[in-house]
Coordinates of C-alpha atoms in Angstrom, one line a residue:
M1 CA 104.1 114.0 120.8
G2 CA 102.4 111.0 122.5
E3 CA 98.7 109.6 120.2
F4 CA 98.1 112.1 117.5
F5 CA 97.3 110.4 114.0
F6 CA 96.9 112.5 111.2
N7 CA 94.4 110.8 108.9
P8 CA 93.7 113.1 106.1
M9 CA 90.2 110.5 105.4
D10 CA 89.0 112.1 108.6
P11 CA 84.8 112.8 107.4
E12 CA 85.4 115.2 110.0
F13 CA 89.0 116.2 108.6
V14 CA 87.2 117.0 105.6
A15 CA 83.8 119.1 106.6
D16 CA 86.5 121.4 108.5
P17 CA 89.9 120.6 108.5
Y18 CA 91.2 124.1 110.2
P19 CA 91.4 122.7 113.4
T20 CA 93.3 120.1 113.4
Y21 CA 96.2 122.1 110.6
H22 CA 96.1 124.3 114.3
R23 CA 96.9 120.8 116.0
L24 CA 99.6 120.2 114.2
R25 CA 101.3 123.6 113.8
A26 CA 101.8 123.6 117.6
E27 CA 101.9 120.2 118.7
D28 CA 103.9 118.5 115.4
P29 CA 104.5 121.3 113.0
V30 CA 106.6 118.9 110.1
H31 CA 105.0 115.2 110.7
K32 CA 105.7 112.2 110.2
S33 CA 102.9 110.5 109.3
P34 CA 102.3 106.6 109.7
L35 CA 100.9 107.3 105.8
G36 CA 104.7 107.6 104.5
F37 CA 104.7 111.5 104.1
W38 CA 105.5 114.1 105.4
V39 CA 102.9 116.7 106.3
L40 CA 104.0 120.0 106.8
T41 CA 101.7 124.0 108.4
R42 CA 103.8 126.2 109.4
Y43 CA 103.9 129.1 106.5
E44 CA 107.2 129.4 107.6
D45 CA 107.9 125.7 105.9
V46 CA 105.2 125.8 104.0
V47 CA 106.8 129.1 101.2
A48 CA 110.6 127.4 102.1
V49 CA 109.7 123.9 100.4
L50 CA 107.8 125.9 97.0
R51 CA 110.6 128.4 96.4
D52 CA 113.1 125.0 96.8
H53 CA 114.8 123.8 93.5
R54 CA 115.5 120.5 95.1
F55 CA 112.2 120.1 96.4
A56 CA 111.2 118.7 93.0
K57 CA 107.8 117.3 91.1
E58 CA 108.1 115.8 88.1
A59 CA 109.3 111.6 91.2
I60 CA 106.1 112.7 91.8
A61 CA 104.3 110.6 89.2
A62 CA 106.9 108.4 89.3
F63 CA 106.3 107.8 93.0
V64 CA 102.6 108.3 92.4
A65 CA 103.1 105.1 89.5
Q66 CA 105.0 102.9 92.1
K67 CA 102.2 103.0 94.9
L68 CA 99.6 102.2 92.8
G69 CA 101.2 99.5 91.4
V70 CA 101.1 100.5 87.1
E71 CA 103.7 101.1 84.6
T72 CA 103.1 105.0 83.7
M73 CA 100.4 107.5 84.3
A74 CA 97.5 105.9 82.0
G75 CA 100.2 106.9 79.0
I76 CA 100.1 110.3 78.5
G77 CA 102.3 112.5 78.9
I78 CA 102.8 114.3 82.0
S79 CA 102.1 118.3 81.6
M80 CA 104.0 121.4 83.4
L81 CA 102.1 120.9 86.3
D82 CA 104.0 118.0 87.3
R83 CA 107.0 119.1 84.9
D84 CA 110.2 120.6 86.2
P85 CA 113.2 122.7 84.6
P86 CA 114.0 123.6 81.8
D87 CA 110.3 121.3 80.7
H88 CA 108.4 122.5 83.0
T89 CA 110.0 126.5 82.1
R90 CA 109.5 125.7 78.0
L91 CA 106.6 124.7 78.3
R92 CA 104.7 127.4 80.6
S93 CA 106.5 130.2 78.6
L94 CA 104.1 128.3 75.1
V95 CA 101.1 128.9 77.5
S96 CA 101.5 131.8 79.6
K97 CA 100.9 133.9 76.6
A98 CA 97.2 133.5 77.0
F99 CA 96.9 134.0 80.4
T100 CA 99.0 137.1 80.8
P101 CA 96.4 140.3 82.9
R102 CA 96.3 142.3 79.2
V103 CA 95.1 139.1 77.6
V104 CA 92.4 138.5 80.6
D105 CA 91.0 141.6 81.5
G106 CA 90.4 141.6 77.2
L107 CA 88.2 139.0 78.1
R108 CA 86.1 141.3 81.4
P109 CA 83.0 142.1 79.4
R110 CA 83.0 138.5 78.4
I111 CA 83.0 137.4 82.2
Q112 CA 80.1 139.3 83.4
E113 CA 77.8 138.7 80.0
I114 CA 77.5 135.2 81.3
V115 CA 77.9 135.8 85.2
D116 CA 74.9 137.7 84.1
G117 CA 72.7 135.2 82.0
L118 CA 73.0 133.0 84.9
L119 CA 71.7 134.9 87.9
D120 CA 69.1 136.0 85.2
R121 CA 68.4 133.1 85.2
A122 CA 68.0 131.7 88.1
E123 CA 65.8 134.9 89.1
D124 CA 62.7 134.0 89.1
R125 CA 62.9 131.0 91.0
H126 CA 64.4 132.5 94.5
A127 CA 67.2 130.6 94.3
M128 CA 69.7 128.3 92.7
D129 CA 72.5 125.8 94.1
V130 CA 75.4 128.6 94.0
I131 CA 77.3 125.5 93.1
E132 CA 75.6 123.9 90.0
D133 CA 73.3 127.1 88.8
F134 CA 76.8 129.9 88.6
A135 CA 80.2 128.3 90.3
Y136 CA 80.6 125.7 87.4
P137 CA 79.1 127.5 84.5
I138 CA 81.0 130.6 84.3
P139 CA 84.8 128.8 84.3
V140 CA 83.6 125.5 82.3
I141 CA 82.5 127.8 79.8
V142 CA 85.4 131.0 79.9
I143 CA 87.9 128.3 80.1
C144 CA 86.0 126.0 77.1
E145 CA 85.3 129.6 74.4
M146 CA 89.5 130.4 75.3
L147 CA 90.8 126.2 73.6
G148 CA 87.9 126.0 71.5
V149 CA 86.5 123.6 73.4
P150 CA 82.8 122.2 72.5
V151 CA 80.9 123.7 75.6
D152 CA 77.5 121.9 74.8
D153 CA 80.3 118.6 75.5
H154 CA 80.8 120.0 79.1
E155 CA 78.1 117.0 80.3
R156 CA 80.1 115.3 78.5
F157 CA 84.2 115.8 80.9
R158 CA 82.5 116.6 83.3
G159 CA 82.3 113.1 85.5
W160 CA 86.3 112.8 83.2
S161 CA 87.1 116.0 85.2
L162 CA 85.6 115.1 88.4
D163 CA 87.2 112.1 88.8
L164 CA 91.1 113.1 87.4
A165 CA 90.0 115.7 90.3
R166 CA 89.5 112.7 92.7
G167 CA 92.9 111.1 91.4
L168 CA 95.1 113.5 92.7
D169 CA 94.8 112.2 96.1
A170 CA 95.7 108.4 94.9
A171 CA 98.8 108.6 96.3
M172 CA 96.9 107.9 99.8
L173 CA 94.2 106.1 99.2
G174 CA 96.8 103.5 97.5
P175 CA 97.1 101.1 94.7
Q176 CA 93.7 99.1 94.0
S177 CA 91.4 102.8 95.5
E178 CA 88.7 102.8 92.8
V179 CA 89.6 106.2 93.3
A180 CA 92.7 105.9 91.4
L181 CA 91.8 103.7 88.7
R182 CA 88.7 105.7 87.6
S183 CA 91.9 108.6 87.4
M184 CA 93.1 107.1 84.9
T185 CA 90.1 105.3 83.2
A186 CA 88.8 109.3 82.7
R187 CA 93.1 110.5 82.2
R188 CA 92.0 108.2 79.0
A189 CA 89.2 109.3 78.1
L190 CA 89.6 112.6 77.9
A191 CA 93.6 112.5 76.1
D192 CA 91.4 110.5 72.7
Y193 CA 88.1 113.6 73.5
F194 CA 91.3 115.7 72.5
R195 CA 92.6 113.5 69.8
E196 CA 89.3 113.9 68.0
L197 CA 89.5 118.0 68.5
I198 CA 93.8 117.8 67.9
A199 CA 92.8 116.6 64.5
E200 CA 89.9 118.4 63.6
R201 CA 91.8 122.1 64.2
R202 CA 95.3 120.5 62.1
N203 CA 92.8 120.5 59.2
A204 CA 90.2 123.7 60.2
P205 CA 92.5 125.5 62.2
R206 CA 90.5 128.3 64.5
A207 CA 91.3 131.2 67.0
D208 CA 91.2 129.4 69.8
L209 CA 95.3 127.8 72.8
L210 CA 94.2 125.3 70.9
S211 CA 95.2 126.0 67.5
A212 CA 97.8 128.5 68.8
L213 CA 99.3 125.4 70.9
I214 CA 99.1 123.0 67.8
T215 CA 100.9 125.3 65.9
A216 CA 103.4 125.9 68.1
E217 CA 103.8 121.8 68.6
E218 CA 104.6 121.4 64.6
A219 CA 106.9 124.0 65.1
G220 CA 108.9 121.1 66.7
D221 CA 110.9 121.7 69.4
K222 CA 108.3 123.2 71.4
L223 CA 106.1 120.7 72.8
S224 CA 105.3 116.7 72.1
E225 CA 102.5 115.0 71.1
H226 CA 102.2 114.2 74.3
E227 CA 102.8 117.0 75.8
L228 CA 99.7 118.5 74.0
L229 CA 98.1 116.7 75.5
A230 CA 98.1 117.4 78.4
T231 CA 98.5 120.4 78.0
C232 CA 94.8 120.7 77.4
I233 CA 93.7 118.0 80.0
L234 CA 95.7 120.5 81.8
L235 CA 93.6 123.6 81.0
L236 CA 90.5 122.4 81.0
V237 CA 90.3 120.3 84.2
A238 CA 92.9 122.8 86.0
G239 CA 90.6 126.1 84.1
H240 CA 87.3 125.7 86.4
E241 CA 88.1 123.0 88.7
T242 CA 89.8 125.1 91.0
T243 CA 87.8 128.3 90.2
V244 CA 84.1 126.1 90.2
N245 CA 85.9 125.7 95.0
L246 CA 86.9 129.9 94.9
L247 CA 83.0 130.7 94.3
G248 CA 81.4 128.6 96.6
N249 CA 83.7 128.3 99.5
G250 CA 84.0 132.2 99.2
T251 CA 80.2 132.6 99.3
L252 CA 79.6 130.7 101.8
A253 CA 82.2 132.2 103.7
L254 CA 80.9 135.8 103.2
L255 CA 77.0 133.5 104.2
R256 CA 79.1 132.4 107.1
H257 CA 80.1 136.1 108.0
P258 CA 76.5 138.9 107.5
S259 CA 79.2 141.5 109.0
E260 CA 81.1 141.3 106.5
L261 CA 79.0 140.4 102.5
R262 CA 77.3 143.6 104.0
R263 CA 80.6 146.2 104.4
L264 CA 81.7 144.1 100.5
R265 CA 77.9 145.3 99.4
E266 CA 78.3 148.7 101.0
N267 CA 82.0 149.4 99.1
P268 CA 82.2 146.9 95.6
G269 CA 84.8 149.5 95.2
M270 CA 87.1 146.5 98.1
I271 CA 86.1 143.4 96.3
G272 CA 90.4 142.9 95.1
G273 CA 91.7 142.7 98.9
A274 CA 87.9 140.7 99.6
F275 CA 88.5 138.4 97.2
E276 CA 92.1 138.1 98.8
E277 CA 91.3 137.3 102.3
L278 CA 87.6 134.4 100.4
L279 CA 91.1 133.0 98.8
R280 CA 93.1 132.8 102.0
F281 CA 90.1 132.0 104.9
D282 CA 89.1 129.2 102.5
G283 CA 91.5 128.3 99.8
P284 CA 90.6 126.0 97.1
V285 CA 93.5 123.9 96.8
Q286 CA 95.1 122.2 100.1
R287 CA 97.8 120.6 99.9
T288 CA 100.4 119.9 97.5
A289 CA 103.2 117.6 97.2
R290 CA 107.7 117.5 96.6
I291 CA 109.8 114.8 96.6
P292 CA 113.1 116.2 96.8
S293 CA 116.1 115.5 95.0
V294 CA 118.6 115.4 97.6
D295 CA 118.4 115.2 101.4
A296 CA 116.8 118.3 103.1
V297 CA 116.6 119.5 106.3
I298 CA 113.1 121.5 107.5
A299 CA 113.4 122.9 110.6
G300 CA 115.7 120.1 112.7
H301 CA 113.9 117.2 110.3
K302 CA 115.8 115.3 107.9
I303 CA 114.0 114.4 105.2
E304 CA 115.2 111.6 102.8
A305 CA 116.0 112.4 99.5
G306 CA 113.5 110.6 97.2
E307 CA 110.2 111.1 100.8
M308 CA 107.3 112.9 99.7
V309 CA 106.8 116.3 101.3
M310 CA 103.4 117.7 101.6
P311 CA 103.5 121.0 102.0
F312 CA 99.7 122.1 103.6
I313 CA 98.6 125.7 101.9
G314 CA 95.7 126.0 103.5
A315 CA 97.3 125.4 107.4
A316 CA 99.9 127.7 105.9
D317 CA 97.1 130.3 104.5
R318 CA 95.6 130.4 109.3
D319 CA 98.6 130.8 110.7
P320 CA 98.8 132.5 113.5
A321 CA 102.6 133.5 112.9
H322 CA 101.6 134.7 109.8
F323 CA 98.3 136.5 110.0
P324 CA 97.1 137.3 113.4
D325 CA 94.5 136.0 114.3
P326 CA 93.4 133.4 110.6
D327 CA 90.7 132.5 111.8
R328 CA 88.2 135.8 111.0
L329 CA 87.6 136.7 108.0
D330 CA 88.4 140.2 108.0
L331 CA 87.6 141.3 104.4
A332 CA 90.3 144.3 104.5
R333 CA 92.5 142.3 105.6
A334 CA 96.3 144.4 105.6
D335 CA 99.5 142.4 104.2
N336 CA 97.5 140.5 102.9
R337 CA 100.4 137.8 102.1
H338 CA 98.5 134.2 101.1
V339 CA 99.9 130.6 99.6
A340 CA 96.3 129.3 98.0
F341 CA 97.4 129.7 94.3
G342 CA 100.7 128.4 95.4
M343 CA 104.3 130.3 95.0
G344 CA 108.0 130.0 93.0
I345 CA 108.1 128.2 90.5
H346 CA 105.0 126.6 90.4
F347 CA 102.8 129.2 91.3
C348 CA 99.1 128.9 89.6
L349 CA 99.5 130.3 85.9
G350 CA 96.0 131.0 85.3
A351 CA 95.2 132.9 88.6
P352 CA 94.7 136.5 86.5
L353 CA 91.4 134.5 85.4
A354 CA 91.0 132.8 89.0
R355 CA 90.4 136.4 90.3
L356 CA 88.7 138.3 87.5
E357 CA 86.2 135.2 87.1
G358 CA 85.2 135.5 91.1
Q359 CA 85.5 139.6 92.1
L360 CA 83.2 139.8 88.7
A361 CA 81.7 136.5 90.1
I362 CA 80.7 137.0 93.5
N363 CA 79.9 141.5 93.7
T364 CA 77.3 140.8 91.0
M365 CA 75.8 137.7 93.2
V366 CA 76.5 140.2 96.5
H367 CA 74.9 143.0 94.7
R368 CA 71.6 141.8 92.6
F369 CA 70.8 140.1 95.3
P370 CA 70.8 141.3 98.5
N371 CA 69.1 139.1 100.2
L372 CA 71.5 135.7 99.4
A373 CA 70.6 133.8 102.3
L374 CA 71.5 129.7 103.2
A375 CA 69.2 127.1 102.3
T376 CA 71.5 125.0 104.5
D377 CA 72.9 124.7 108.1
R378 CA 75.0 121.6 106.1
P379 CA 76.7 122.8 103.0
Q380 CA 78.5 118.8 102.0
Y381 CA 81.7 118.9 101.0
R382 CA 83.4 117.1 98.0
Q383 CA 85.8 113.5 99.0
S384 CA 88.4 115.7 98.1
L385 CA 92.1 115.5 100.1
T386 CA 93.7 118.2 98.1
L387 CA 90.4 120.0 96.8
R388 CA 88.5 121.5 99.3
G389 CA 84.6 122.7 97.9
L390 CA 81.6 122.3 98.2
T391 CA 79.5 119.5 95.6
S392 CA 76.0 121.7 96.4
L393 CA 75.2 125.4 97.8
P394 CA 72.1 125.8 97.8
V395 CA 70.2 130.1 98.4
T396 CA 67.7 132.1 98.6
F397 CA 66.9 135.5 97.7

């Protein structure tokens, strides 16, 4: 296959990964990177691995710890996101009650109120930063209120959260990378933060998710102290990091496709399908990772047990074999079975909440500000190989 070297650290790739995905898919769809992992870019292969129980997650923490030359991942249990059954099943069933479509739909009035309040605040300025003033506060306020975390503390945990999210790239960046070290520090800081909150709730429980998780922990055999901390950190970080990105990426896609934006304005009822297309077109999570517990074969390539495999979700969602004309944003796209929320047992637990937040936020903003326009032609992307999102998105209206 010659000269093609896939470098996920290339700034051009970070700004727009899709041409590289197309090239990989066409020339080397099961690509062995010199950095030591396998890269999958076809929809079929990505979905097959996400559904295959032989491709496990629990070994990843050990793999990364070994790569980074540390004993454990900062002494806190790994979350259900990185666990395999039966632990994954037990932890997920415990938390999933808080994210059922019925419970989430009950949050609709509150989410709408938050969205309206943020737009009220921006209205007189006729300009805002979509990330800072809108996309970030919505999911942060919602997940804080659900968990029972003081919203006023969001400035405290914002930096930790960003460092943790960036730490998802640690395996690729090597042992002494500042990213890895900062991620560890952030993990410890968040654990300490939650230890304090948990102590408060043990004394005075409230009607929030944190108190419910503590009750489950006290009921024995459900959640250990480590699991409780890991679950709190996961819910807080995953509960807003990805949603910020999907709101930012979705808004940018609409502003770059004025005819589609007009379609949505004229047909607000199409927001459900439109939002799924925004997720497919430029999703917030670009890749995930698995490690096979036994030797496996993908499209004729032998993958040995213990080797890191990276299914690129962002590439799967632009696969022309599955999505006709994949680089075209089509808000009315039919049969849109994207994998932006993953697939299989690790399918995103918060998907119903992310969908509701995204639909309400985007629909309300585009209808309220008919003259919404980009105030920059070069939006800046955050430095991340796992999460795709903007650091800021200035607009006028």
